[in-house]
C-alpha atoms as one frame of an Amber mdcrd trajectory, in Angstrom:
protein
  -0.046   0.090   0.021   1.487   3.311  -1.037   1.327   5.960   1.752   0.742
   9.564   0.627   2.134  12.722   2.166   5.626  13.784   3.233   8.008  11.929
   5.387   8.403  13.222   8.982  11.209  13.986  11.433   9.820  13.569  14.867
  10.720  16.158  17.642  12.439  14.624  20.617  10.396  16.232  23.340   8.149
  13.157  24.030   4.529  13.006  24.987   4.507  15.003  28.091   2.743  14.134
  31.292  -1.100  13.703  31.235  -3.439  15.626  33.522  -4.351  14.197  36.848
  -8.121  13.756  36.132  -7.798  11.508  33.044  -7.132   7.884  32.384  -3.549
   6.922  31.584  -1.894   3.866  30.211   0.564   2.183  32.601   3.783   0.722
  31.155   6.308  -0.926  33.554   9.957  -0.646  32.202  13.372  -1.931  33.413
  16.685  -0.272  32.759  19.043  -2.444  30.638  22.867  -2.367  30.568  22.863
   0.314  27.816  20.874   2.659  30.023  17.702   2.280  28.045  14.304   1.653
  29.478  12.865  -1.622  28.080   9.090  -2.190  28.451   7.638  -5.325  29.952
   4.912  -7.026  27.963   1.301  -5.973  28.487   0.542  -9.285  30.270   3.363
  -8.757  32.769   2.190  -5.121  33.309  -1.296  -6.236  34.117   0.212  -8.714
  36.659   2.283  -5.978  38.283  -0.614  -3.540  38.452  -2.745  -6.303  40.174
  -0.153  -6.860  42.738   0.432  -3.123  43.220  -3.268  -2.731  44.057  -3.093
  -5.340  46.797   0.277  -4.408  48.383   2.164  -1.230  47.133   5.273  -2.479
  49.076   5.087  -6.072  48.034   6.995  -8.310  45.575   5.946  -9.309  42.139
   6.891 -12.768  40.860   7.107 -12.353  37.181   7.296 -16.021  36.386   3.746
 -16.493  37.402   2.667 -14.971  34.114   5.709 -15.377  31.869   7.714 -18.614
  31.874  10.856 -16.875  30.523  10.865 -14.562  33.627  10.883 -17.259  36.180
  14.057 -16.106  37.934  12.775 -12.492  38.252  11.166 -10.637  41.119  10.252
  -6.987  41.300  10.446  -5.361  44.760   7.942  -2.503  44.705   9.483  -0.892
  47.774  12.851  -0.269  46.299  11.738  -0.262  42.644  14.163  -2.801  41.557
  13.999  -6.009  39.539  15.908  -8.833  41.209  17.186 -12.069  39.558  17.243
 -14.774  42.195  19.771 -17.120  40.720  22.485 -14.418  40.099  21.623 -11.584
  42.431  21.467  -9.033  39.542  19.441  -5.865  40.362  18.091  -3.567  37.809
  15.916  -0.350  38.398  12.273  -0.415  37.239   9.813   2.322  36.685   6.109
   2.838  36.367   5.564   5.033  33.149   2.344   6.771  31.853   1.037   7.249
  28.261  -1.955   8.399  26.489  -4.760   5.798  26.122  -4.879   6.525  22.344
  -1.218   5.782  21.881   0.271   2.469  20.798   0.350   0.773  24.190  -3.214
   1.697  24.910  -4.348   0.045  21.615  -2.136  -3.063  22.165   0.027  -2.212
  19.024   3.732  -3.422  19.180   6.323  -2.432  16.735   9.198  -4.810  16.368
  12.404  -5.282  14.302  14.093  -8.572  13.181  17.423  -9.253  14.807  20.301
 -11.300  13.372  18.899 -14.663  14.643  15.581 -14.074  12.971  13.683 -13.304
  16.249  11.592 -10.196  16.591  12.533  -7.601  19.200  10.163  -4.767  20.468
  11.254  -1.195  20.181  11.439   0.999  23.361   7.925   2.230  24.125   8.561
   5.889  23.273  10.065   4.780  19.894   7.134   2.519  19.287   4.676   5.298
  19.990   6.507   7.590  17.621   6.430   5.001  14.830   2.691   4.406  15.346
   2.019   8.120  15.285   3.771   8.450  11.912   2.012   5.288  10.643  -1.463
   6.539  11.564  -0.803   9.887   9.724   0.178   7.824   6.600   3.714   9.313
   6.371   5.756   7.120   3.892   8.829   7.228   6.013  10.063   8.358   9.545
  13.409   9.716  10.520  14.531   8.882  14.068  17.653  11.052  13.964  16.094
  13.771  16.220  15.554  11.098  18.861  19.163  10.182  18.961  18.999   7.265
  16.543  20.507   7.039  12.954  17.516   5.047  11.531  15.031   5.587   8.856
  11.767   3.676   8.929  10.053   2.955   5.635   6.443   2.024   5.844   5.992
   0.834   2.209   8.591  -1.921   2.552   8.189  -2.274   6.429  11.895  -1.968
   6.927  14.368  -0.128   9.058  17.599   1.311   7.473  20.794   2.347   9.275
  21.752   5.669   7.850  25.458   5.008   8.316  25.881   1.410   7.105  22.720
   1.378   4.832  21.797  -1.966   6.225  18.128  -2.765   6.292  16.170  -4.939
   8.611  12.564  -6.055   8.497  10.008  -4.351  10.566   6.577  -5.542  11.660
   3.388  -4.157  13.404   1.808  -6.605  15.716  -1.582  -6.449  17.732  -1.243
  -7.658  21.451  -3.084  -7.139  24.596  -3.608  -3.409  25.506  -1.624  -2.171
  28.492  -3.484  -1.527  31.710  -5.329   1.751  32.443  -5.276   3.764  35.563
  -7.554   6.614  36.600  -7.275   9.213  39.373  -4.485  10.704  41.289  -0.986
   9.513  40.891   0.202   7.386  43.791   2.960   8.708  45.957   6.322   7.162
  45.894   6.713   4.403  48.540   9.073   4.553  51.630   9.159   2.790  54.931
   8.484   3.314  57.789   5.654   5.793  56.943   4.676   8.591  59.455   1.175
   9.857  60.348  -1.250  10.927  57.739  -0.691  14.581  58.581   2.829  14.324
  56.983   4.574  14.644  60.296   7.356  12.034  60.806   6.747   9.291  63.284
   8.290   9.717  66.685   9.022   6.129  67.670  12.600   5.210  68.291  12.935
   3.088  65.257  11.768   5.929  62.862  13.910   8.389  64.659  16.884   6.160
  64.031  15.978   5.579  60.424  15.329   9.272  59.720  18.678  10.320  61.387
  20.518   7.798  59.204  18.827   9.137  56.159  19.737  12.651  56.944  23.364
  11.887  57.590  23.648   9.814  54.396  22.024  12.427  52.288  24.323  15.177
  53.878  27.390  12.991  53.024  26.307  12.316  49.402  25.324  15.932  48.885
  28.718  17.117  50.056  30.502  14.703  47.738  28.324  15.775  44.730  29.459
  19.300  45.279  33.059  18.165  45.215  32.831  15.834  42.402  34.081  16.991
  38.918  31.547  17.209  36.220  30.780  14.109  34.254  32.420  13.611  30.986
  30.287  13.945  27.833  28.327  10.752  26.879  28.595   9.032  23.376  25.507
   8.815  21.348  22.877   6.406  22.650  22.444   2.929  21.269  19.860   2.110
  18.623  16.184   1.852  19.668  15.572  -1.598  21.196  19.147  -2.488  20.567
  19.967  -3.331  16.852  23.790  -3.771  16.872  26.454  -2.027  14.868  25.084
   1.501  14.416  26.201   3.802  17.277  28.695   3.546  20.195  27.046   1.979
  23.209  26.535   4.239  26.149  28.186   2.850  29.262  25.826   1.395  31.955
  25.430   3.751  34.841  25.013   3.310  38.486  22.983   5.206  41.054  25.419
   5.643  43.892  25.910   9.313  43.230  22.273  10.392  43.892  20.796  10.798
  47.399  18.871   7.747  48.435  15.933   9.375  50.066  14.255  12.756  50.286
  14.578  14.347  53.692  11.429  14.064  55.873   9.392  17.168  56.020   5.870
  18.281  57.162   4.632  18.821  53.472   4.925  16.530  50.484   8.518  15.292
  50.170  10.634  16.743  47.269  12.574  14.039  45.392  16.296  13.949  45.826
  17.934  16.061  43.032  19.528  13.738  40.611  22.501  14.679  38.387  21.818
  16.204  35.002  21.804  13.922  31.988  23.382  15.248  28.824  20.875  13.407
  26.700  17.808  15.048  28.472  16.304  18.058  26.744  18.116  21.177  27.981
  20.087  19.061  30.453  16.969  19.094  32.798  17.269  16.802  35.724  15.015
  13.668  35.768  12.975  12.459  38.801  14.625  10.256  41.419  14.807   6.555
  40.724  12.803   5.192  43.643   9.545   6.685  42.484   6.273   5.167  41.172
   5.402   8.372  39.265   7.326   8.490  35.991   5.960  11.063  33.481   6.356
  10.596  29.775   9.298   8.990  27.915  12.648  10.102  29.365  15.801   9.874
  27.286  18.215   9.027  30.197  17.996   8.839  33.985  21.343   8.084  35.354
  24.923   9.360  35.947  27.937   8.423  33.872  30.409   8.544  36.590  29.956
   7.090  40.109  30.629   9.059  43.221  32.809   7.580  45.844  31.094   5.631
  48.539  30.742   7.535  51.830  32.258   6.235  55.037  30.079   3.808  56.925
  27.767   3.032  54.033  27.965  -0.717  53.121  28.828  -1.581  49.492  26.968
  -4.557  48.042  27.856  -5.916  44.644  24.991  -5.845  42.100  26.141  -9.126
  40.739  28.355 -11.097  43.201  28.833 -14.249  41.270  29.671 -17.664  42.645
  33.162 -18.012  44.234  34.040 -14.302  44.330  33.388 -13.507  47.918  31.521
 -14.386  51.134  28.112 -13.331  50.076  26.009 -15.661  47.897  24.721 -13.753
  44.798  20.999 -14.337  45.714  21.779 -13.238  49.364  23.686 -10.226  48.113
  20.648  -9.031  46.055  18.161  -9.749  48.857  20.354  -7.859  51.325  20.335
  -4.784  49.113  16.513  -4.838  48.786  16.012  -5.358  52.462  18.410  -2.610
  53.548  16.728  -0.209  51.088  13.263  -1.213  52.274  14.324  -0.668  55.858
  15.678   2.904  55.040  19.248   2.015  55.604  21.987   3.471  53.393  23.429
   1.182  50.838  25.464   1.759  47.668  25.194  -0.725  44.837  28.629  -1.479
  43.327  29.765  -3.512  40.439  31.437  -7.005  40.833  34.674  -7.564  39.009
  34.372  -8.647  35.426  35.406 -12.213  34.514  38.488 -12.643  32.166  36.882
 -14.702  29.465  39.783 -14.765  26.939  43.581 -14.873  27.040  45.886 -12.118
  25.732  46.090 -11.948  21.964  48.095 -14.864  20.362  49.810 -14.591  16.992
  49.393 -17.490  14.501  53.084 -18.498  14.778  52.514 -19.064  18.575  49.623
 -21.473  18.009  50.830 -25.025  18.117  49.096 -28.520  17.750  48.370 -30.531
  20.899  51.039 -33.179  21.468  49.662 -36.600  21.099  46.490 -35.467  19.376
  46.336 -35.782  15.627  44.998 -32.905  13.696  43.612 -29.492  14.772  39.974
 -29.719  13.578  37.009 -32.036  13.517  33.820 -31.470  11.575  30.338 -33.086
  11.973  27.728 -33.424   9.303  24.051 -34.089   9.295  23.002 -37.488  10.816
  22.142 -40.276   8.542  19.785 -42.744  10.166  20.686 -46.411   9.903  17.338
 -47.815   8.716  18.659 -51.435   9.075  18.581 -51.211  12.873  14.958 -51.841
  13.756  14.072 -51.564  17.599  13.367 -55.224  18.069  16.768 -56.271  16.666
  18.628 -53.603  18.916  16.798 -54.791  22.143  17.328 -58.596  21.481  21.056
 -57.953  20.785  21.632 -56.736  24.409  19.134 -58.871  26.356  18.747 -62.438
  27.503  15.290 -63.945  27.668  14.085 -64.800  31.314  11.786 -67.810  31.455
  10.719 -67.342  35.150  10.809 -63.675  35.930  10.537 -62.569  39.656   7.373
 -60.900  41.014   8.635 -57.371  40.923   7.840 -54.178  39.068   9.068 -53.335
  35.553  10.437 -49.768  36.063   9.417 -48.663  32.663   5.647 -49.560  32.782
   5.387 -50.134  36.471   3.457 -53.330  35.851   4.572 -56.641  37.578   7.117
 -58.604  35.538   5.006 -61.778  35.876   2.046 -59.965  33.988   1.865 -58.411
  30.511   3.590 -55.208  29.671   1.761 -51.960  30.206   2.362 -51.257  26.435
   0.100 -54.126  25.448  -2.506 -52.809  23.045  -0.437 -49.547  22.676   2.513
 -50.883  20.738   2.596 -53.979  18.547   5.849 -55.585  17.211   5.809 -58.795
  15.374   7.501 -61.492  17.407   7.588 -59.420  20.765   4.809 -60.754  22.918
   3.737 -58.442  25.825   4.620 -61.021  28.407   8.216 -61.639  27.447  10.828
 -60.474  29.902  14.486 -60.004  29.287  17.747 -59.307  31.377  20.340 -56.784
  30.197  23.678 -58.530  29.752  26.125 -56.452  31.995  23.981 -54.836  34.716
  21.279 -57.623  35.027  18.287 -55.413  35.299  15.063 -56.978  33.985  12.269
 -55.379  31.897   9.489 -56.442  29.472  10.846 -56.698  26.067   7.941 -54.698
  24.690   8.752 -51.867  27.254  12.449 -51.649  26.028  11.261 -51.506  22.376
   8.884 -48.634  23.317  11.667 -46.844  25.087  14.132 -47.375  22.279  11.572
 -46.198  19.671  11.009 -43.004  21.589  14.737 -42.078  21.716  17.470 -41.369
  19.169  17.337 -44.800  17.557  21.048 -44.929  16.943  21.668 -48.656  17.715
  22.463 -48.120  21.464  20.461 -48.970  24.557  20.686 -47.255  27.939  19.507
 -49.069  31.074  16.820 -46.773  32.639  17.795 -47.962  36.162  21.591 -47.758
  36.323  22.180 -45.711  33.145  24.663 -48.426  31.744  25.224 -47.887  27.943
  25.002 -50.793  25.593  26.503 -50.042  22.149  27.815 -46.640  21.015  25.644
 -43.777  22.066  25.232 -40.860  19.778  23.433 -37.441  20.276  21.536 -34.820
  18.166  24.209 -32.191  17.970  23.664 -29.999  14.915  26.438 -29.850  12.215
  29.542 -27.708  13.137  33.301 -27.539  13.572  35.593 -28.186  16.539  39.103
 -26.729  16.593  41.792 -27.313  19.257  45.353 -26.064  19.593  48.040 -24.875
  22.242  48.492 -21.264  23.146  51.465 -19.964  25.156  49.516 -18.757  28.128
  48.913 -20.576  31.522  45.576 -21.049  33.289  45.181 -20.088  36.995  46.354
 -23.065  39.120  48.423 -24.432  36.185  51.375 -21.936  36.111  53.914 -24.362
  34.693  51.783 -25.618  31.726  50.446 -23.999  28.456  46.744 -24.109  27.624
  44.742 -26.052  25.220  42.166 -23.958  23.563  39.023 -25.507  22.060  36.873
 -23.511  19.706  33.394 -24.768  18.894  31.362 -23.175  16.039  27.832 -24.296
  15.123  25.842 -22.065  12.693  22.023 -21.645  12.695  20.039 -24.155  10.723
  16.907 -26.221  10.303  16.064 -29.022  12.668  16.260 -32.578  11.587  13.956
 -35.500  12.287  15.894 -36.244  15.567  15.297 -32.702  16.973  12.321 -31.433
  19.090  10.635 -29.573  16.121  11.756 -31.003  12.697  11.707 -28.522   9.926
  11.743 -25.473  12.289  14.665 -23.076  12.308  17.119 -23.273  15.367  19.378
 -20.502  16.640  22.990 -20.807  17.761  23.794 -18.051  20.251  27.359 -17.206
  21.538  29.212 -19.092  18.784  32.250 -19.508  18.344  32.587 -20.689  21.943
  35.995 -20.809  23.456  36.855 -23.435  26.068  40.130 -24.110  28.063  42.161
 -27.134  29.393  45.536 -27.444  30.952  48.133 -29.021  28.729  49.051 -31.828
  31.049  48.476 -35.540  30.904  44.948 -35.480  32.266  44.043 -32.370  30.190
  45.071 -34.086  26.973  43.178 -37.093  27.963  39.898 -34.964  28.392  40.645
 -33.448  25.008  40.713 -36.834  23.322  37.529 -37.888  24.883  35.885 -34.442
  24.116  36.861 -35.095  20.424  35.188 -38.546  20.568  32.060 -36.963  22.217
  31.985 -34.289  19.441  32.139 -36.909  16.710  29.278 -38.745  18.340  27.358
 -35.500  18.520  27.125 -35.428  22.267  28.674 -32.063  23.197  25.603 -29.898
  22.270  21.919 -30.501  21.573  18.863 -28.419  20.594  16.559 -27.397  23.458
  15.562 -24.530  25.789  18.351 -22.255  27.190  18.443 -22.318  31.056  20.086
 -18.792  30.923  17.674 -16.884  28.552  14.654 -19.224  28.365  14.850 -19.217
  24.526  13.570 -22.516  22.910  14.809 -24.142  19.756  18.328 -23.020  20.291
  21.765 -24.866  20.669  22.546 -25.601  24.303  25.247 -27.645  26.213  24.448
 -31.377  26.699  25.506 -32.266  30.340  29.343 -32.208  29.594  30.617 -29.119
  31.352  33.274 -26.975  29.838  35.500 -24.135  31.171  34.765 -20.968  29.155
  36.498 -18.406  31.450  40.224 -18.160  30.860  41.800 -16.001  33.609  39.338
 -16.044  36.553  36.529 -18.103  38.096  33.857 -15.439  38.810  31.052 -17.366
  36.835  32.127 -20.899  38.182  33.240 -21.695  34.628  36.836 -20.959  34.961
  39.987 -21.869  36.936  41.349 -22.679  39.462  39.148 -25.705  39.881  41.014
 -28.648  41.353  38.155 -31.092  40.714  37.002 -30.113  37.149  39.060 -32.594
  35.192  37.980 -35.501  37.289  34.312 -34.246  37.124  34.268 -33.903  33.345
  35.773 -37.343  32.914  32.929 -38.768  35.022  30.380 -36.801  32.841  32.007
 -38.227  29.666  31.808 -41.748  31.191  28.141 -41.252  31.816  27.689 -40.521
  28.091  29.497 -43.750  27.206  32.763 -41.889  26.262  35.808 -43.282  28.079
  39.135 -44.905  27.222  38.030 -48.201  28.540  34.922 -48.093  26.343  37.047
 -47.150  23.352  39.270 -50.196  23.860  36.326 -52.613  24.416
């Protein structure tokens, strides 16, 4: 459809704050690592609003409405999102828009990322695009909003003005965001004084208020002494398309006063630092506030003030093995201290050292005792000659007089017929036949084992469901890819006298085969190439040889749902742990780790990969 009229360059002033006596659309947003406010979905926002009506100081469990947000909890008292498994905390805000805007109509604008998935624009960008679309402008220039993108409605595409790269664009109808009517709620704090506005006179409140006043005075003094913040680079693209502009550094909130001083009248929010990207350098409201007017370009400082004496410093992300505080406990401690009115500064944990120093090609050497430097895998070709009945009979011995005990597959007694009778029929396999596996001796109905094998990978191997003993050569469902391995002249922590074996896995995106969860559907491959590290000693080379065997049997990776991101139909690790952190162990995936080599050998053995099995 052609769109008449002229293109439009939208002003960057936003929508403004709606009057008090009209309905407003509520959109909850979280601050990402690029200092951009990202909207929650309409379903999640409805859930947050429902919890807010019941308890304005409570917690919101996001996993109750979105399975991908299972680890996340929002603390309404401190206005932070908390990730329970890592302790990561991010600010959240409650933003308001006109009911006639895109969120009020349930309209979502999205761009296609490199993996083929669709990513929603920031809410203010979404509203701007929808306004231009409704006015039938043929194109929209986002440069006045700080983004070097052109939106073309005729082709439904987004173009980077610098690189000329285009991405697909789409407009999708979804659930409308929640409406609210009436006065805007006050920001939450605890403990709360009398309704007259006078502070409470109990000993606990006096202590908290005096602590607040002292902390605010210290921080205000340090702000006066602090040098002005350096100018910020341009903001990242809307919603995060990579490769267009420099990424703005993530900011912290230690430089702003944590509370407003108690007073008889309405409390004034603590004055935050000026943001160079805000119009006219005007300050933005305090972070701990439910009342967020209009879209704001930035809300945080670029440089962090020093932590005042006596104020505890808690890492935002204190990962496993880096200190005395468990990550989840660190995050909860920060939330509780804020809720109790105690001063706390959120600091950053040290960053992991993922990669070694640069290595020239001349310094990269083959691994002694391991032939070659690369292995490739191709698509699996099923061996049609191995039918389930033949495979099961190969590893089992028939039992004429079975004991009166349960078959652990169908849970029927071995002296009776298999529970798969009438469900599965195989010529020559009667439902009452019982067999014993050769090495481990566990007994099952033959028909049950045929059913188990038919529902598996059908690779000619059999695994005992009781003791996990493997009969034959087990193979997996790893997609096609490449494995490289070589020596680099650097040492791992804990192995100062040895060089390092570096393994590089690379798997491209592709289409799922018949052995995968959704045959014919596209799968993604995030984070490739993946670099892993082993010490170049006798045991490290042994692990490498077995990893090569596991790779050739397609056991290192599989296609499933990511435990980290919740994304489905993506390449994930397959129960054989690797060390992906070179110079530290902040994530638990690095060195030193005295038990790692023994543990990974045990994991390989559980997959049927061992030197003993190779010799057998």
